[in-house]
CSV table of C-alpha atoms in Angstrom, one decimal:
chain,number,residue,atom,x,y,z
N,72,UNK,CA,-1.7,-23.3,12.3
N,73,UNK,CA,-3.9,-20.8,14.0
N,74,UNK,CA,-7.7,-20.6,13.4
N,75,UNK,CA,-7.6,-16.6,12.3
N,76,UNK,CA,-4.5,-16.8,10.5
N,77,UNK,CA,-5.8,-20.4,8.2
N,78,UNK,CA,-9.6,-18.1,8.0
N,79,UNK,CA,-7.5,-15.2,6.3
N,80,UNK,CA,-5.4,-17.7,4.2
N,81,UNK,CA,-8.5,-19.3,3.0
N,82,UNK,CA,-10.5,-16.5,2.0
N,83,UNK,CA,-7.6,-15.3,0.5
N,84,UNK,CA,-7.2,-18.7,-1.6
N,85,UNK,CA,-11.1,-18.3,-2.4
N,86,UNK,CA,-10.5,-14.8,-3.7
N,87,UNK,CA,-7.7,-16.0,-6.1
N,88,UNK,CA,-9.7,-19.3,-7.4
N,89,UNK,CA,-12.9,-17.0,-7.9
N,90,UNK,CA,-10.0,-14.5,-10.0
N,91,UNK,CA,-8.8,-17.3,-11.7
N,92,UNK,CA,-12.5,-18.5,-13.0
N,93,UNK,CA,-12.9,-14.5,-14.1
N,94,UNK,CA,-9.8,-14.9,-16.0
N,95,UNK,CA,-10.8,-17.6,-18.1
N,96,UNK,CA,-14.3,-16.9,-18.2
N,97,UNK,CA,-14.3,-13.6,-19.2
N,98,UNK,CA,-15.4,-12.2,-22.7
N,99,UNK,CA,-13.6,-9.1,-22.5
N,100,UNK,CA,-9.9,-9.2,-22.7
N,101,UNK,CA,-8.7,-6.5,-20.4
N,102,UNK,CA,-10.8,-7.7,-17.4
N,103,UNK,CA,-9.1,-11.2,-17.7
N,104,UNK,CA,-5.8,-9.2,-17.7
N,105,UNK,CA,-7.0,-7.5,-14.4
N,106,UNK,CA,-8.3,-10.9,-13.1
N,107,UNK,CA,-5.1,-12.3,-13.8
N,108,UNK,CA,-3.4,-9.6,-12.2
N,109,UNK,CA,-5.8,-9.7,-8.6
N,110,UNK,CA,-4.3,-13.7,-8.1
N,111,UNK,CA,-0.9,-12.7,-8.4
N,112,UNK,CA,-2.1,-9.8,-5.8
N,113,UNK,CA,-3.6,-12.1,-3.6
N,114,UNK,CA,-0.7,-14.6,-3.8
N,115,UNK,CA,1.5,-12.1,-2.7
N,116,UNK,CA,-0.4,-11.1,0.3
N,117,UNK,CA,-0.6,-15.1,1.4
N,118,UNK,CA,3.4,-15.0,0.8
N,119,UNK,CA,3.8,-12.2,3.6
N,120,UNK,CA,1.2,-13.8,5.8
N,121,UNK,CA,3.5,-17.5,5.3
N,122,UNK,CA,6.6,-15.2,6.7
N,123,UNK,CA,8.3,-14.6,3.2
N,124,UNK,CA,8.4,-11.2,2.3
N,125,UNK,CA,11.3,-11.1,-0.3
N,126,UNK,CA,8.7,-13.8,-2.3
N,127,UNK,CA,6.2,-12.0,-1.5
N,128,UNK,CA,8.0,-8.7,-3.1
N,129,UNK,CA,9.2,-10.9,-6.4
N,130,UNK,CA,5.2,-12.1,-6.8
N,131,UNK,CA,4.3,-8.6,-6.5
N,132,UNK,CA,6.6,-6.9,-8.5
N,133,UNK,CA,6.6,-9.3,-11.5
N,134,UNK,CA,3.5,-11.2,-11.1
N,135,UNK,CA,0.7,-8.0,-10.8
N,136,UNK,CA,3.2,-5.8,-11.6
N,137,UNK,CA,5.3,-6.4,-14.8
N,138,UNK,CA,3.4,-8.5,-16.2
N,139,UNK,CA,-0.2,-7.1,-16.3
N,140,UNK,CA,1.7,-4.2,-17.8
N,141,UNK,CA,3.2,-6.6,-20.0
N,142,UNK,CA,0.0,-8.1,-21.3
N,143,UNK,CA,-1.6,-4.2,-21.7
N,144,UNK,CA,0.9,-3.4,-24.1
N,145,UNK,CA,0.5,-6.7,-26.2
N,146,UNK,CA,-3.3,-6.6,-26.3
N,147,UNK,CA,-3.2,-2.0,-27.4
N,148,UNK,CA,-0.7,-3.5,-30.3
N,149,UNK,CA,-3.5,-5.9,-31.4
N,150,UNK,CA,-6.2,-3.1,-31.4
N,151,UNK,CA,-4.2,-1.2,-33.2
N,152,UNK,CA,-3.7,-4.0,-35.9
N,153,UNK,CA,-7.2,-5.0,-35.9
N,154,UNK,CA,-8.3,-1.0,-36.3
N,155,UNK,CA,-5.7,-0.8,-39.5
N,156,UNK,CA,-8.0,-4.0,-41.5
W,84,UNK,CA,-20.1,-35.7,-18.0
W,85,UNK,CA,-16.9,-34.8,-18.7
W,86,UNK,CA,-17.4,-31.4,-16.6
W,87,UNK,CA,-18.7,-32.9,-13.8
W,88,UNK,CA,-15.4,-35.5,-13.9
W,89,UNK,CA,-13.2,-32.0,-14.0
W,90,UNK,CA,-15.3,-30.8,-11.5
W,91,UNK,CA,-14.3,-34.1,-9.2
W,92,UNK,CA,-10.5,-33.9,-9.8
W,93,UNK,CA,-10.3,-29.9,-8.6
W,94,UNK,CA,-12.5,-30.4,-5.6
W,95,UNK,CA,-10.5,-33.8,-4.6
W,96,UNK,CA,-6.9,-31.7,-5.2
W,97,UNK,CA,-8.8,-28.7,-3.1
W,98,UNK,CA,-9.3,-30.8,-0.3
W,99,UNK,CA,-6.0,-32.8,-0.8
W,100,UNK,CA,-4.2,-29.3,-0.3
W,101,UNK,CA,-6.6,-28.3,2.2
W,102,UNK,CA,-5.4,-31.2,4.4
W,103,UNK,CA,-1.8,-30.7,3.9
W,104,UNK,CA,-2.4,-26.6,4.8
W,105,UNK,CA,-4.4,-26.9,7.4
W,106,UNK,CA,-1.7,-29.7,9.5
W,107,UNK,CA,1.4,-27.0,8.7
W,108,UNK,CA,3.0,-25.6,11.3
W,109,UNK,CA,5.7,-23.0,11.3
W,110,UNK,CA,8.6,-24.8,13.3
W,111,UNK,CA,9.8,-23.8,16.0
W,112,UNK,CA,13.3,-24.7,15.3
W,113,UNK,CA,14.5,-24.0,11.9
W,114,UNK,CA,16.3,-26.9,10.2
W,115,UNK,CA,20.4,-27.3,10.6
W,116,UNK,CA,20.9,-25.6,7.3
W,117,UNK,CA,18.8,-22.4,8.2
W,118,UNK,CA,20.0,-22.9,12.1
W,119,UNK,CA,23.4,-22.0,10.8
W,120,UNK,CA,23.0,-19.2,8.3
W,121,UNK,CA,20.9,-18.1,11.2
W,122,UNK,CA,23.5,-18.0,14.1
W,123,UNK,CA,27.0,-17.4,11.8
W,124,UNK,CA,25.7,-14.6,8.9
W,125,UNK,CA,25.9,-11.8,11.2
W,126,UNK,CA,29.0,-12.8,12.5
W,127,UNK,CA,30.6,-13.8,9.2
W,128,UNK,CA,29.0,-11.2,6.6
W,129,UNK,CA,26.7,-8.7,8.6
W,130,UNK,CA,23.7,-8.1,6.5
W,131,UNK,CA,20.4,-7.5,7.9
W,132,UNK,CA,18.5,-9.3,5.9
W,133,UNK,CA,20.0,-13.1,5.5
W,134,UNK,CA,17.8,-13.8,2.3
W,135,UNK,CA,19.9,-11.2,1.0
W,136,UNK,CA,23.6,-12.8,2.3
W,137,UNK,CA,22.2,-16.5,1.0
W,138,UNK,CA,21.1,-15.3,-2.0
W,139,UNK,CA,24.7,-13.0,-3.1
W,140,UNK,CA,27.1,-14.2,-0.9
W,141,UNK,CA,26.2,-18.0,-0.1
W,142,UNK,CA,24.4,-18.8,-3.4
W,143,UNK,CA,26.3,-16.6,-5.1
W,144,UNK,CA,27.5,-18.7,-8.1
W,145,UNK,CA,23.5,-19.4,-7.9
W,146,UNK,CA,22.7,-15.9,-8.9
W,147,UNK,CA,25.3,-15.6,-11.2
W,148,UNK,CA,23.6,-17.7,-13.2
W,149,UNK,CA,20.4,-16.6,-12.6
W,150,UNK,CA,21.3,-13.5,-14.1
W,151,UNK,CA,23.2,-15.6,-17.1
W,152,UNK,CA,19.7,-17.2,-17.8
W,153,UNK,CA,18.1,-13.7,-18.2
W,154,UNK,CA,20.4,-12.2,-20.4
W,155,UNK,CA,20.3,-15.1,-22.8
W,156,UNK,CA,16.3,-14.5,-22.4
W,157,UNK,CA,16.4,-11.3,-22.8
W,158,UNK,CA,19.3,-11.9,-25.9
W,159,UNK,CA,17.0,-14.6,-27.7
W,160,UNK,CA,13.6,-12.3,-27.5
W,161,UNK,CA,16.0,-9.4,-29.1
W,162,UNK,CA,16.9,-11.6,-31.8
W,163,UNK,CA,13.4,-13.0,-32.3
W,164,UNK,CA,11.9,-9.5,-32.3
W,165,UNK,CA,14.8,-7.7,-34.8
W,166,UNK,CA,13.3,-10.7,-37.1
W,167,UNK,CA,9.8,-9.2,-37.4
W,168,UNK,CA,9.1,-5.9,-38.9
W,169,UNK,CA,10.2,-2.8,-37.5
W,170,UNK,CA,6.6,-0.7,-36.5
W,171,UNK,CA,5.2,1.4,-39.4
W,172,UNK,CA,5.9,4.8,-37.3
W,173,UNK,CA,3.1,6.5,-39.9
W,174,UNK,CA,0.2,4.3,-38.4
W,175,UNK,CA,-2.1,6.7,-36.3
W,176,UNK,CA,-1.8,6.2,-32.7
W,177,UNK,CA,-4.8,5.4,-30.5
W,178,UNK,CA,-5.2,8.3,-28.0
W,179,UNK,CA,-4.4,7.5,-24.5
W,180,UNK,CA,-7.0,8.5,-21.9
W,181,UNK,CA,-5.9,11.2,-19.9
W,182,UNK,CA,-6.8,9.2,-16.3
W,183,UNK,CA,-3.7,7.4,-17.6
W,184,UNK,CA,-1.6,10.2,-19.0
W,185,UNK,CA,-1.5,12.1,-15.7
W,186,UNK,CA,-1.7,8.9,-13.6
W,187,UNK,CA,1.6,8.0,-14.8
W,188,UNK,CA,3.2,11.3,-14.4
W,189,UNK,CA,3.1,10.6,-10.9
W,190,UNK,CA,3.6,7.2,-11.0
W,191,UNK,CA,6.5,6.7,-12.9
W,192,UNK,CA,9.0,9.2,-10.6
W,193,UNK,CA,7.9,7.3,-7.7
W,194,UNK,CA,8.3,3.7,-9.0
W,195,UNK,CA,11.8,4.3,-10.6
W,196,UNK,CA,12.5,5.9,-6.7
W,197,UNK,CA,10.8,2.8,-5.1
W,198,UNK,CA,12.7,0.5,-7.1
W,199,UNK,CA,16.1,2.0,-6.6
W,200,UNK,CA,15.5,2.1,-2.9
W,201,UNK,CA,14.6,-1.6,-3.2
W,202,UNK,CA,17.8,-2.7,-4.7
W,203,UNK,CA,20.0,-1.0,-2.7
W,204,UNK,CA,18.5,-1.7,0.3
W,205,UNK,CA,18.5,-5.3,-0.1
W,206,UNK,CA,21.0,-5.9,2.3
W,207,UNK,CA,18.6,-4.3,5.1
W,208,UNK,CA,14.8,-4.8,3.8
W,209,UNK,CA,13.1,-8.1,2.2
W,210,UNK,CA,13.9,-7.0,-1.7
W,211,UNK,CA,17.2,-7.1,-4.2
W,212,UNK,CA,18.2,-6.8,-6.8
W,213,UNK,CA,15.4,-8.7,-9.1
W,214,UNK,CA,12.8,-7.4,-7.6
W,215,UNK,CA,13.8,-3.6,-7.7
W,216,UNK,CA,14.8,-4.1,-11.5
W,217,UNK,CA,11.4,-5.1,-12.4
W,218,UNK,CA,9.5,-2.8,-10.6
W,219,UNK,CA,11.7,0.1,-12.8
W,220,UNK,CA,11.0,-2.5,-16.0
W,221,UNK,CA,7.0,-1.5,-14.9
W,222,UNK,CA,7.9,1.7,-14.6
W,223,UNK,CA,9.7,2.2,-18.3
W,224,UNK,CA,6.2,-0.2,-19.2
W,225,UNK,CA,4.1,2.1,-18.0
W,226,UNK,CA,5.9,5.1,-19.6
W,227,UNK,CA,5.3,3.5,-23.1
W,228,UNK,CA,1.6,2.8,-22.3
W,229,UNK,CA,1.1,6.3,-21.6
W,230,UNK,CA,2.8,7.5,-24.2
W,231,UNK,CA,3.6,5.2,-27.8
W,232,UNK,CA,5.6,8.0,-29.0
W,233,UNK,CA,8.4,7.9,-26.4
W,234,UNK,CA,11.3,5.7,-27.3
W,235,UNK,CA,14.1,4.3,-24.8
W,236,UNK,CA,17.8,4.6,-26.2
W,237,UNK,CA,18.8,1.2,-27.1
W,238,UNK,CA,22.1,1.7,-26.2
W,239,UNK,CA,22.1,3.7,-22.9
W,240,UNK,CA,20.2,0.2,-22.1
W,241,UNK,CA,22.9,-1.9,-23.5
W,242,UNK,CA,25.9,-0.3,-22.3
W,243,UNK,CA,24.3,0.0,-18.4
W,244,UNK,CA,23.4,-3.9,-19.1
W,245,UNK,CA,26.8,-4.9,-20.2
W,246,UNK,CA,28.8,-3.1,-18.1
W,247,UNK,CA,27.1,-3.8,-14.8
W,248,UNK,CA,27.4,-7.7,-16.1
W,249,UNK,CA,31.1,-7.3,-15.7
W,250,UNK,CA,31.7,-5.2,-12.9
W,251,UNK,CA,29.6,-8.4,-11.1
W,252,UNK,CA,32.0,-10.3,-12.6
W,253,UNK,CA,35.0,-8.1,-11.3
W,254,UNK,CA,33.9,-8.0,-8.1
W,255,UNK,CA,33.6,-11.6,-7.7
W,256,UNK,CA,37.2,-11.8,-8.9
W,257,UNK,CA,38.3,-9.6,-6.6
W,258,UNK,CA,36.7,-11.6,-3.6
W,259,UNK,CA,38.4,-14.6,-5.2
W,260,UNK,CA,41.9,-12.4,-4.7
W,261,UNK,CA,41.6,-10.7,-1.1
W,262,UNK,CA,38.5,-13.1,0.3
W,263,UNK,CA,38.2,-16.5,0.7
W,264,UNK,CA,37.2,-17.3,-3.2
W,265,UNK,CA,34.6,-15.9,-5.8
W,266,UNK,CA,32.0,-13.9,-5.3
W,267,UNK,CA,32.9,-14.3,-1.7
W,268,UNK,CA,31.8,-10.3,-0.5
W,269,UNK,CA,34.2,-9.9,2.5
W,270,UNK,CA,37.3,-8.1,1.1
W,271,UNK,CA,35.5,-4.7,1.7
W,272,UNK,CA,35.0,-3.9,5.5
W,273,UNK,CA,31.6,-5.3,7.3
W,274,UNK,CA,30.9,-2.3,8.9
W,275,UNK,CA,28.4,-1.6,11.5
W,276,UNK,CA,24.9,-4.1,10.7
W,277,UNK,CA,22.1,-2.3,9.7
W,278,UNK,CA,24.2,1.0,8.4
W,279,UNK,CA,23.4,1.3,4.5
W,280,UNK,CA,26.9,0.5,3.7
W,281,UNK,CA,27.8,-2.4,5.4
W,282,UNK,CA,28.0,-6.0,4.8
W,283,UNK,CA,31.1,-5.9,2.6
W,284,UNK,CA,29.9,-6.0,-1.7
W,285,UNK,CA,27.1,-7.4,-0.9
W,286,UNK,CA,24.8,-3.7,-1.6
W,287,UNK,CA,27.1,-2.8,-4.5
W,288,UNK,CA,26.4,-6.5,-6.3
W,289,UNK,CA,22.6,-6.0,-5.5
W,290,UNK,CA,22.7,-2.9,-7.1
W,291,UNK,CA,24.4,-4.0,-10.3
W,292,UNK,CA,21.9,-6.9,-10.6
W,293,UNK,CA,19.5,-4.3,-9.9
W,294,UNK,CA,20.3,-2.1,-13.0
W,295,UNK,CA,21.2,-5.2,-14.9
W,296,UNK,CA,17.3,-6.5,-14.3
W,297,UNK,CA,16.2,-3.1,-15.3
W,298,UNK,CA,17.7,-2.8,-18.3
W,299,UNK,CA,17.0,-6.1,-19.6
W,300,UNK,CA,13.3,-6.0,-18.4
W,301,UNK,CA,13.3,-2.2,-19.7
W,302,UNK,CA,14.8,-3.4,-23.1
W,303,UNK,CA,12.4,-6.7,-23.7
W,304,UNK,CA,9.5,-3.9,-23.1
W,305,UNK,CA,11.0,-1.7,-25.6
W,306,UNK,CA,11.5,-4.3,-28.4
W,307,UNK,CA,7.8,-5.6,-28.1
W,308,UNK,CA,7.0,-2.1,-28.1
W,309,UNK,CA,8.6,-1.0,-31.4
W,310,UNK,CA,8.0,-4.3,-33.6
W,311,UNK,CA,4.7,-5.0,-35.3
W,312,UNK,CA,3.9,-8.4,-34.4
């Protein structure tokens, strides 16, 4: 594989490892949604660079798309339960 | 101790898929299998994109299943949420920041757009039928963020489920009767490649899985939505 192209890839991979980490780390809940978010971002941009752009679409669309909205939803209704107590 | 041993296993699998990265090469020649949907799909079906013709016209019996496995998911989390108690519609409802209100008044119109042109482009441009109908499922998720109050009609999602289920049906019989068998897309005319309708049923299947996806995806969203937990 080219030099440039495996540079790109690996900062790329870094980028989604250091997300991951945030993810888990993280004491506040809708950061480590957005972390969670970023790696399917970033996976979807190492998709299009590896020549797969309908994968590339699915990752974005469902992975940072759907389901960080998924997860906002979920986490408001839990607020909203822990406000009522 | 036992960090450091974690530690150890991720840095060896790093550098395991390091080594397997860094020797890939994209091939030159693409395998027999890919060699031949390569040189015979514009020939035999005529769609731009040949994910597309694999993935509806090849693979079709494939993706009719797919789309089997998410109804019954989407089927099984109805049942599970009509189980738990419908949302007590008296409970005060956080305010939404208005970054978000008027975010999504532009954002919604323009994802519904973007995911309509997705699935029926899918013939032409990487993008089908899945991935349109969840980019309108974040749209109909972002409408309920912005506003709790709003409630999708249950059975306007239903009915455009259901029905676009068996007109993908239909349409594979009717390959099965004037094509070569089911789901086989040729008995409407190829047309010229690259035009929006060409490539026989293969644009008018992607778009019913398209509003099949979205309704399903929008529904599941909805049902969270309404239940308390």
């Amino acid at each position: 594989m080219e030099k440039i192209s495996l540079l790109i890839l690996l900062v790329l991979s870094l980028i989604m490892v250091a997300a991951a980490v945030m993810a888990v780390l993280s004491k506040k809940l809708p950061t480590a949604i957005l972390a969670s978010g970023i790696i399917s971002l970033f996976a979807s941009v190492v998709f299009l660079i590896l020549a797969s752009p309908d994968v590339a679409m699915t990752e974005a669309a469902i992975g940072a798309g759907l389901t960080t909205f998924m997860f906002f939803i979920v986490l408001r209704k839990i607020e909203r339960q822990n406000n009522e107590k | 101790m036992r960090n450091s041993i974690l530690l150890l296993v991720v840095a060896g699998f790093a550098m395991f898929l390091y080594t397997a990265f860094s020797q890939y090469q994209v091939p030159e020649v693409p395998n027999a299998t890919a060699d031949y949907y390569l040189t015979n799909e514009p020939s035999e079906l005529g769609a731009a994109n040949v994910v597309t013709a694999i993935v509806v016209t090849y693979r079709g019996l494939d993706t009719l299943g797919e789309v089997t496995v998410l109804f019954l998911t989407a089927t099984i989390i109805g049942f599970m949420l009509s189980h738990s108690l419908p949302a007590n519609q008296q409970v005060k409802i956080p305010s939404t920041s208005e970054i978000l209100v008027t975010a999504s008044r532009v954002l919604i119109p323009g994802s519904i757009i973007l995911g309509t042109y997705v699935f029926i482009n899918g013939h032409l441009t990487p993008g089908g039928g899945f991935q349109g109908g969840a980019i309108i499922g974040t749209a109909m998720a972002l409408m309920l963020l912005a506003d709790p109050t709003k409630q999708l009609s249950k059975h306007l999602m239903h009915g455009v489920e259901s029905l676009s289920g068996i007109f993908y049906v239909l349409i594979g019989l009717a390959g099965l009767i004037w094509a070569g068998g089911f789901l086989d897309t040729r008995f409407l005319p190829q047309g010229e490649m690259g035009q929006l309708l060409s490539a026989g049923a293969i644009p008018i299947i992607y778009s019913l899985i398209g509003l099949k996806v979205g309704a399903e995806i929008s529904n599941i969203v909805s049902g969270v939505h309404q239940t308390e937990a």
